[in-house]
Amino acid sequence: MDGRAGAPAKGLGCEYATWGVAAHSPFLHYGNGKWNQIGAGMPTLDWIGKQAVVNHHREVPYRLVHCDSDLSAGDPDAGNLLVQGDNLEALRALLPYYAGKVKCIYIDPPYNTGNEGWVYNDNVNSPEIKAWLGNVVGKEAEDLSRHDKWLCMMYPRLRLLREFLRDDGVMFASIDANEVAHFEVLLRETFSNFEIISIPIVNNMKGRNDRDYIATCHEYLVLVARHNFVSHGIPLSQKQLKEFKYTDEQGYLFASRDLRKRGGADTRDERPQLWFPIYKSPESDELSLEAQEGWIEIYPMKKDGTEGAWRWGKSRVAKYLSTLIPSYAKANEKWNVSYRVYLDSEREDELFDDDPEDFTEDYDDESGEAIERTTKPKSFWWGPELSTDNAGKELKSIFDGKKPFEYPKSVSLIQKILSMTGGKDDLIMDSFAGSGTTGHAVLDLNNQDGGSRRFILVEMDQAISEEVTAERMRRVINGFDKNGNAATPVEGLGSGFRFCRLGVPLFDEFGDVAREVTFPDLAAHIFFSETGVPIPHRAQSDFLGVFQDRAVYLLFDAAHAETPREAAGNVLTPDRLDALPPVPEAFDGTRVIYAEGCTVSAARLKRAGAVFKQIPYQIDGV
């Protein structure tokens, strides 16, 4: 790649995109376990159409969100949403409700391979994207390369996605070599002051036969996080889990670890109090700290014959002697002693007490690192559970042995990502939902650990959203027959989701309520923006409903929008306040009343436990 400012990017198949260097921000490079500042500038990327989309995310209108109960499933109040529509418009519509609330975003955007044969088109020449580019970029869009189009499509969506993240939020994106170079630089512009790490993932061990000389077997997972992000680790691999091959009397799995101390201060000279013999019966695995005739004396000897040290002091060994395991090493013809490390940390806590005076941390035999039930994420991921082939089999098992979506992601991949974020009640977002793997992974992980994570999925294609994404969610929630075989039923995961569509823009170019917006439309938006949950039923009166400590009212007449008139009923007067429909008897919160105007004094509103909000200025999202 030519590093000169303004020079075309070479070897990336991009005729128009160019590289430049911005002087306003340092470039951070990740290496040696830390972020390093390189030079005074940060690489930037320019392309045809960029100026038209730089601020476009602010120009996208807020749209109404309509819930479709026929396509929803399970518990409607589980807090999960599947929104069908252009993800740019959907993100803008959801922003007033979820800005700054999302812990983890995962996206799997089109890879821009030029392949137009997929069910979910991965080429930016799809009709939806072409129409969007024509409206936003204008006639210039006709001359764009597919890379320019992809960048135009991604830029405003990334700008909006950033606004959803919590302060400790993180985003992951799957991408391949077609756009990864562009994508990383694009992220540095849209997610400035974030760390960006690209992790290769082997997702096809056989390799795809799509290159002349090298069979591609990997893609990338790009991690975007603030510098204070702390990974909570990822689940143990199948190989690591196999180490927990022993079972105790209660049926709990454990692995054995050498009781001899490894790492720093592990010799007799350094830790003399940890040098003592443990005796083993010649006829059984019984152990003792008391010398007995004929019993085998075991000391913590190193392989080179150096006198070592035990991990535990004498009093701790005595306390848990019955849990220790003797073993004979033929290689050096010596006896060793091991202790138990349980897969279930709660079982370990139940059996073993922390003794601050006589307890040393458990360390891995080989690496010297602390024993964990999760493992630190590596800079390279691979494993059969992450493969596209495995993901395809998962999807086929749900859809009666048929695969309705090409190249889905695996549930295991998303669950590894979610394990890194740590929280059991996090909000997860996926704005390129596709087959719905993210939603499936959230539900399955909640089922495993009792969590209450929620998801927001957005899928542009109507057919896919209804026939694949929503249908998959419905089946995994309610249960299904694996591969369509009634003899192998799979129990449902429970929970539920609401299927939503985007309606007309709520506000016109002047910020006023659009003429097309009806009372039920505005009521739905106001209730959603005020409470964060959909309106419980289609509004037919001033009283919209109650959620937690708020009762929401709307005084609005579409025929007299923007014109406060008591006769039209869109002004809160003292008489109207007294005549409002009553709240439920047990309600003990605040009445929030939206109207075009108000003639009630602040003191009287306070006595009535009411708050007035003016239309349209105090509606979230204007």
mmCIF file of C-alpha atoms in Angstrom, residues 206-396:
data_model
loop_
_atom_site.group_PDB
_atom_site.id
_atom_site.type_symbol
_atom_site.label_atom_id
_atom_site.label_comp_id
_atom_site.label_asym_id
_atom_site.label_seq_id
_atom_site.Cartn_x
_atom_site.Cartn_y
_atom_site.Cartn_z
ATOM 1 C CA LYS A 206 -10.993 -26.558 4.099
ATOM 2 C CA GLY A 207 -10.547 -23.100 2.631
ATOM 3 C CA ARG A 208 -12.838 -21.366 0.158
ATOM 4 C CA ASN A 209 -12.066 -21.999 -3.478
ATOM 5 C CA ASP A 210 -12.449 -18.336 -4.408
ATOM 6 C CA ARG A 211 -8.832 -17.336 -4.947
ATOM 7 C CA ASP A 212 -6.458 -18.355 -7.728
ATOM 8 C CA TYR A 213 -3.482 -19.200 -5.529
ATOM 9 C CA ILE A 214 -4.540 -19.391 -1.879
ATOM 10 C CA ALA A 215 -7.674 -20.986 -0.423
ATOM 11 C CA THR A 216 -9.050 -18.472 2.079
ATOM 12 C CA CYS A 217 -9.887 -20.080 5.410
ATOM 13 C CA HIS A 218 -10.250 -17.038 7.653
ATOM 14 C CA GLU A 219 -11.991 -13.728 8.134
ATOM 15 C CA TYR A 220 -11.691 -11.058 10.814
ATOM 16 C CA LEU A 221 -13.463 -10.088 14.004
ATOM 17 C CA VAL A 222 -12.797 -6.399 14.616
ATOM 18 C CA LEU A 223 -12.989 -5.314 18.260
ATOM 19 C CA VAL A 224 -13.822 -1.654 18.929
ATOM 20 C CA ALA A 225 -13.643 -0.569 22.576
ATOM 21 C CA ARG A 226 -12.727 2.326 24.799
ATOM 22 C CA HIS A 227 -9.410 2.111 26.614
ATOM 23 C CA ASN A 228 -11.137 1.217 29.892
ATOM 24 C CA PHE A 229 -12.774 -1.914 28.479
ATOM 25 C CA VAL A 230 -11.947 -5.014 30.512
ATOM 26 C CA SER A 231 -12.542 -8.426 28.985
ATOM 27 C CA HIS A 232 -14.206 -10.969 31.265
ATOM 28 C CA GLY A 233 -12.666 -13.832 29.341
ATOM 29 C CA ILE A 234 -14.235 -16.386 27.042
ATOM 30 C CA PRO A 235 -15.540 -19.897 27.712
ATOM 31 C CA LEU A 236 -13.031 -22.701 27.864
ATOM 32 C CA SER A 237 -12.349 -24.523 24.611
ATOM 33 C CA GLN A 238 -13.362 -28.142 24.132
ATOM 34 C CA LYS A 239 -9.713 -29.106 24.668
ATOM 35 C CA GLN A 240 -9.566 -27.188 27.936
ATOM 36 C CA LEU A 241 -12.859 -28.634 29.120
ATOM 37 C CA LYS A 242 -11.506 -32.153 28.593
ATOM 38 C CA GLU A 243 -9.037 -31.523 31.420
ATOM 39 C CA PHE A 244 -11.976 -31.598 33.859
ATOM 40 C CA LYS A 245 -12.298 -35.346 33.490
ATOM 41 C CA TYR A 246 -12.651 -36.421 37.106
ATOM 42 C CA THR A 247 -15.883 -36.609 39.089
ATOM 43 C CA ASP A 248 -16.258 -36.280 42.841
ATOM 44 C CA GLU A 249 -18.775 -38.063 45.075
ATOM 45 C CA GLN A 250 -21.394 -35.379 44.329
ATOM 46 C CA GLY A 251 -20.974 -35.642 40.558
ATOM 47 C CA TYR A 252 -19.006 -32.382 40.110
ATOM 48 C CA LEU A 253 -16.249 -32.290 37.488
ATOM 49 C CA PHE A 254 -12.719 -31.343 38.441
ATOM 50 C CA ALA A 255 -9.196 -31.339 37.006
ATOM 51 C CA SER A 256 -6.043 -32.234 38.914
ATOM 52 C CA ARG A 257 -3.175 -29.771 39.336
ATOM 53 C CA ASP A 258 0.271 -30.433 40.732
ATOM 54 C CA LEU A 259 0.481 -29.385 44.368
ATOM 55 C CA ARG A 260 4.115 -28.467 43.845
ATOM 56 C CA LYS A 261 4.413 -24.700 43.458
ATOM 57 C CA ARG A 262 5.408 -23.304 40.064
ATOM 58 C CA GLY A 263 6.651 -19.852 39.189
ATOM 59 C CA GLY A 264 8.326 -17.335 41.471
ATOM 60 C CA ALA A 265 9.549 -18.269 44.965
ATOM 61 C CA ASP A 266 9.098 -21.998 44.294
ATOM 62 C CA THR A 267 12.217 -23.457 45.987
ATOM 63 C CA ARG A 268 12.907 -24.733 49.486
ATOM 64 C CA ASP A 269 15.416 -21.949 50.083
ATOM 65 C CA GLU A 270 12.837 -19.284 49.184
ATOM 66 C CA ARG A 271 9.848 -20.873 50.955
ATOM 67 C CA PRO A 272 11.240 -23.190 53.675
ATOM 68 C CA GLN A 273 7.848 -23.365 55.429
ATOM 69 C CA LEU A 274 6.415 -25.019 52.299
ATOM 70 C CA TRP A 275 8.989 -27.836 52.310
ATOM 71 C CA PHE A 276 7.675 -30.866 54.178
ATOM 72 C CA PRO A 277 6.849 -34.504 53.381
ATOM 73 C CA ILE A 278 3.442 -35.981 52.627
ATOM 74 C CA TYR A 279 3.157 -39.732 53.247
ATOM 75 C CA LYS A 280 1.273 -42.213 51.075
ATOM 76 C CA SER A 281 0.045 -45.658 52.055
ATOM 77 C CA PRO A 282 1.748 -48.429 50.022
ATOM 78 C CA GLU A 283 -1.596 -50.210 49.687
ATOM 79 C CA SER A 284 -3.982 -47.351 48.773
ATOM 80 C CA ASP A 285 -4.193 -43.649 47.867
ATOM 81 C CA GLU A 286 -4.544 -42.654 51.520
ATOM 82 C CA LEU A 287 -2.327 -39.729 52.479
ATOM 83 C CA SER A 288 -1.018 -38.497 55.835
ATOM 84 C CA LEU A 289 1.265 -35.874 57.315
ATOM 85 C CA GLU A 290 2.442 -38.354 59.946
ATOM 86 C CA ALA A 291 5.299 -40.734 59.200
ATOM 87 C CA GLN A 292 4.247 -44.395 59.336
ATOM 88 C CA GLU A 293 6.248 -47.533 58.812
ATOM 89 C CA GLY A 294 6.348 -48.588 55.157
ATOM 90 C CA TRP A 295 4.619 -45.466 53.879
ATOM 91 C CA ILE A 296 6.047 -43.621 50.870
ATOM 92 C CA GLU A 297 7.604 -40.214 51.559
ATOM 93 C CA ILE A 298 6.719 -37.559 48.980
ATOM 94 C CA TYR A 299 8.544 -34.231 48.784
ATOM 95 C CA PRO A 300 7.966 -31.340 46.279
ATOM 96 C CA MET A 301 10.997 -32.135 44.149
ATOM 97 C CA LYS A 302 11.560 -30.426 40.793
ATOM 98 C CA LYS A 303 12.324 -32.432 37.676
ATOM 99 C CA ASP A 304 15.972 -31.358 37.784
ATOM 100 C CA GLY A 305 16.333 -32.657 41.320
ATOM 101 C CA THR A 306 16.116 -29.231 42.956
ATOM 102 C CA GLU A 307 14.218 -29.057 46.232
ATOM 103 C CA GLY A 308 10.975 -27.192 45.536
ATOM 104 C CA ALA A 309 7.986 -26.113 47.648
ATOM 105 C CA TRP A 310 4.326 -26.983 47.988
ATOM 106 C CA ARG A 311 1.618 -24.488 47.012
ATOM 107 C CA TRP A 312 -0.152 -25.034 50.329
ATOM 108 C CA GLY A 313 1.111 -24.753 53.871
ATOM 109 C CA LYS A 314 1.019 -27.649 56.286
ATOM 110 C CA SER A 315 -2.219 -26.622 58.012
ATOM 111 C CA ARG A 316 -4.092 -26.338 54.697
ATOM 112 C CA VAL A 317 -2.791 -29.693 53.521
ATOM 113 C CA ALA A 318 -3.969 -31.231 56.793
ATOM 114 C CA LYS A 319 -7.398 -29.624 56.422
ATOM 115 C CA TYR A 320 -7.987 -30.889 52.872
ATOM 116 C CA LEU A 321 -5.860 -34.028 52.891
ATOM 117 C CA SER A 322 -8.757 -36.230 51.837
ATOM 118 C CA THR A 323 -9.188 -34.275 48.589
ATOM 119 C CA LEU A 324 -5.562 -34.632 47.465
ATOM 120 C CA ILE A 325 -4.612 -37.164 44.800
ATOM 121 C CA PRO A 326 -1.304 -39.106 44.683
ATOM 122 C CA SER A 327 0.097 -40.209 41.314
ATOM 123 C CA TYR A 328 3.241 -41.942 40.086
ATOM 124 C CA ALA A 329 5.338 -40.439 37.287
ATOM 125 C CA LYS A 330 7.127 -43.168 35.365
ATOM 126 C CA ALA A 331 9.337 -40.641 33.583
ATOM 127 C CA ASN A 332 11.262 -39.715 36.724
ATOM 128 C CA GLU A 333 10.117 -42.623 38.891
ATOM 129 C CA LYS A 334 8.717 -40.321 41.557
ATOM 130 C CA TRP A 335 5.423 -39.850 43.370
ATOM 131 C CA ASN A 336 3.541 -36.568 43.044
ATOM 132 C CA VAL A 337 0.548 -35.056 44.802
ATOM 133 C CA SER A 338 -2.216 -33.149 43.042
ATOM 134 C CA TYR A 339 -5.131 -31.065 44.233
ATOM 135 C CA ARG A 340 -8.593 -30.486 42.735
ATOM 136 C CA VAL A 341 -9.647 -27.564 40.565
ATOM 137 C CA TYR A 342 -13.411 -27.632 40.021
ATOM 138 C CA LEU A 343 -15.121 -26.556 36.831
ATOM 139 C CA ASP A 344 -17.939 -25.184 38.959
ATOM 140 C CA SER A 345 -16.330 -22.441 41.036
ATOM 141 C CA GLU A 346 -19.272 -22.503 43.474
ATOM 142 C CA ARG A 347 -18.499 -26.131 44.305
ATOM 143 C CA GLU A 348 -14.887 -25.167 44.949
ATOM 144 C CA ASP A 349 -15.955 -22.314 47.202
ATOM 145 C CA GLU A 350 -18.200 -24.739 49.065
ATOM 146 C CA LEU A 351 -15.346 -27.196 49.726
ATOM 147 C CA PHE A 352 -12.366 -24.918 50.248
ATOM 148 C CA ASP A 353 -12.078 -21.896 52.504
ATOM 149 C CA ASP A 354 -9.737 -19.011 51.795
ATOM 150 C CA ASP A 355 -7.139 -18.873 54.531
ATOM 151 C CA PRO A 356 -5.260 -15.555 54.245
ATOM 152 C CA GLU A 357 -2.411 -16.933 56.305
ATOM 153 C CA ASP A 358 -1.960 -20.223 54.520
ATOM 154 C CA PHE A 359 -3.395 -19.994 51.021
ATOM 155 C CA THR A 360 -1.473 -19.377 47.828
ATOM 156 C CA GLU A 361 -3.170 -18.811 44.485
ATOM 157 C CA ASP A 362 -3.687 -21.772 42.180
ATOM 158 C CA TYR A 363 -1.396 -21.709 39.167
ATOM 159 C CA ASP A 364 -1.453 -23.532 35.875
ATOM 160 C CA ASP A 365 1.144 -26.296 35.675
ATOM 161 C CA GLU A 366 2.522 -25.278 32.303
ATOM 162 C CA SER A 367 2.159 -21.494 32.036
ATOM 163 C CA GLY A 368 2.293 -20.475 35.681
ATOM 164 C CA GLU A 369 -0.870 -18.411 35.170
ATOM 165 C CA ALA A 370 -3.841 -18.485 37.528
ATOM 166 C CA ILE A 371 -6.326 -21.285 37.001
ATOM 167 C CA GLU A 372 -9.577 -19.920 35.581
ATOM 168 C CA ARG A 373 -12.956 -21.166 34.447
ATOM 169 C CA THR A 374 -12.695 -18.801 31.490
ATOM 170 C CA THR A 375 -9.680 -18.149 29.331
ATOM 171 C CA LYS A 376 -8.110 -14.911 28.175
ATOM 172 C CA PRO A 377 -9.057 -14.121 24.567
ATOM 173 C CA LYS A 378 -6.206 -14.656 22.149
ATOM 174 C CA SER A 379 -5.297 -12.583 19.086
ATOM 175 C CA PHE A 380 -6.169 -15.548 16.831
ATOM 176 C CA TRP A 381 -9.352 -17.633 17.078
ATOM 177 C CA TRP A 382 -10.060 -21.008 15.605
ATOM 178 C CA GLY A 383 -12.079 -24.113 16.378
ATOM 179 C CA PRO A 384 -14.770 -26.249 14.755
ATOM 180 C CA GLU A 385 -17.479 -24.523 16.812
ATOM 181 C CA LEU A 386 -16.675 -21.224 15.026
ATOM 182 C CA SER A 387 -16.858 -22.585 11.499
ATOM 183 C CA THR A 388 -19.357 -21.532 8.881
ATOM 184 C CA ASP A 389 -20.076 -25.204 8.285
ATOM 185 C CA ASN A 390 -21.044 -25.685 11.928
ATOM 186 C CA ALA A 391 -23.245 -22.583 11.812
ATOM 187 C CA GLY A 392 -24.978 -23.911 8.713
ATOM 188 C CA LYS A 393 -25.696 -27.217 10.445
ATOM 189 C CA GLU A 394 -27.139 -25.324 13.447
ATOM 190 C CA LEU A 395 -29.482 -23.421 11.180
ATOM 191 C CA LYS A 396 -30.531 -26.531 9.228
#
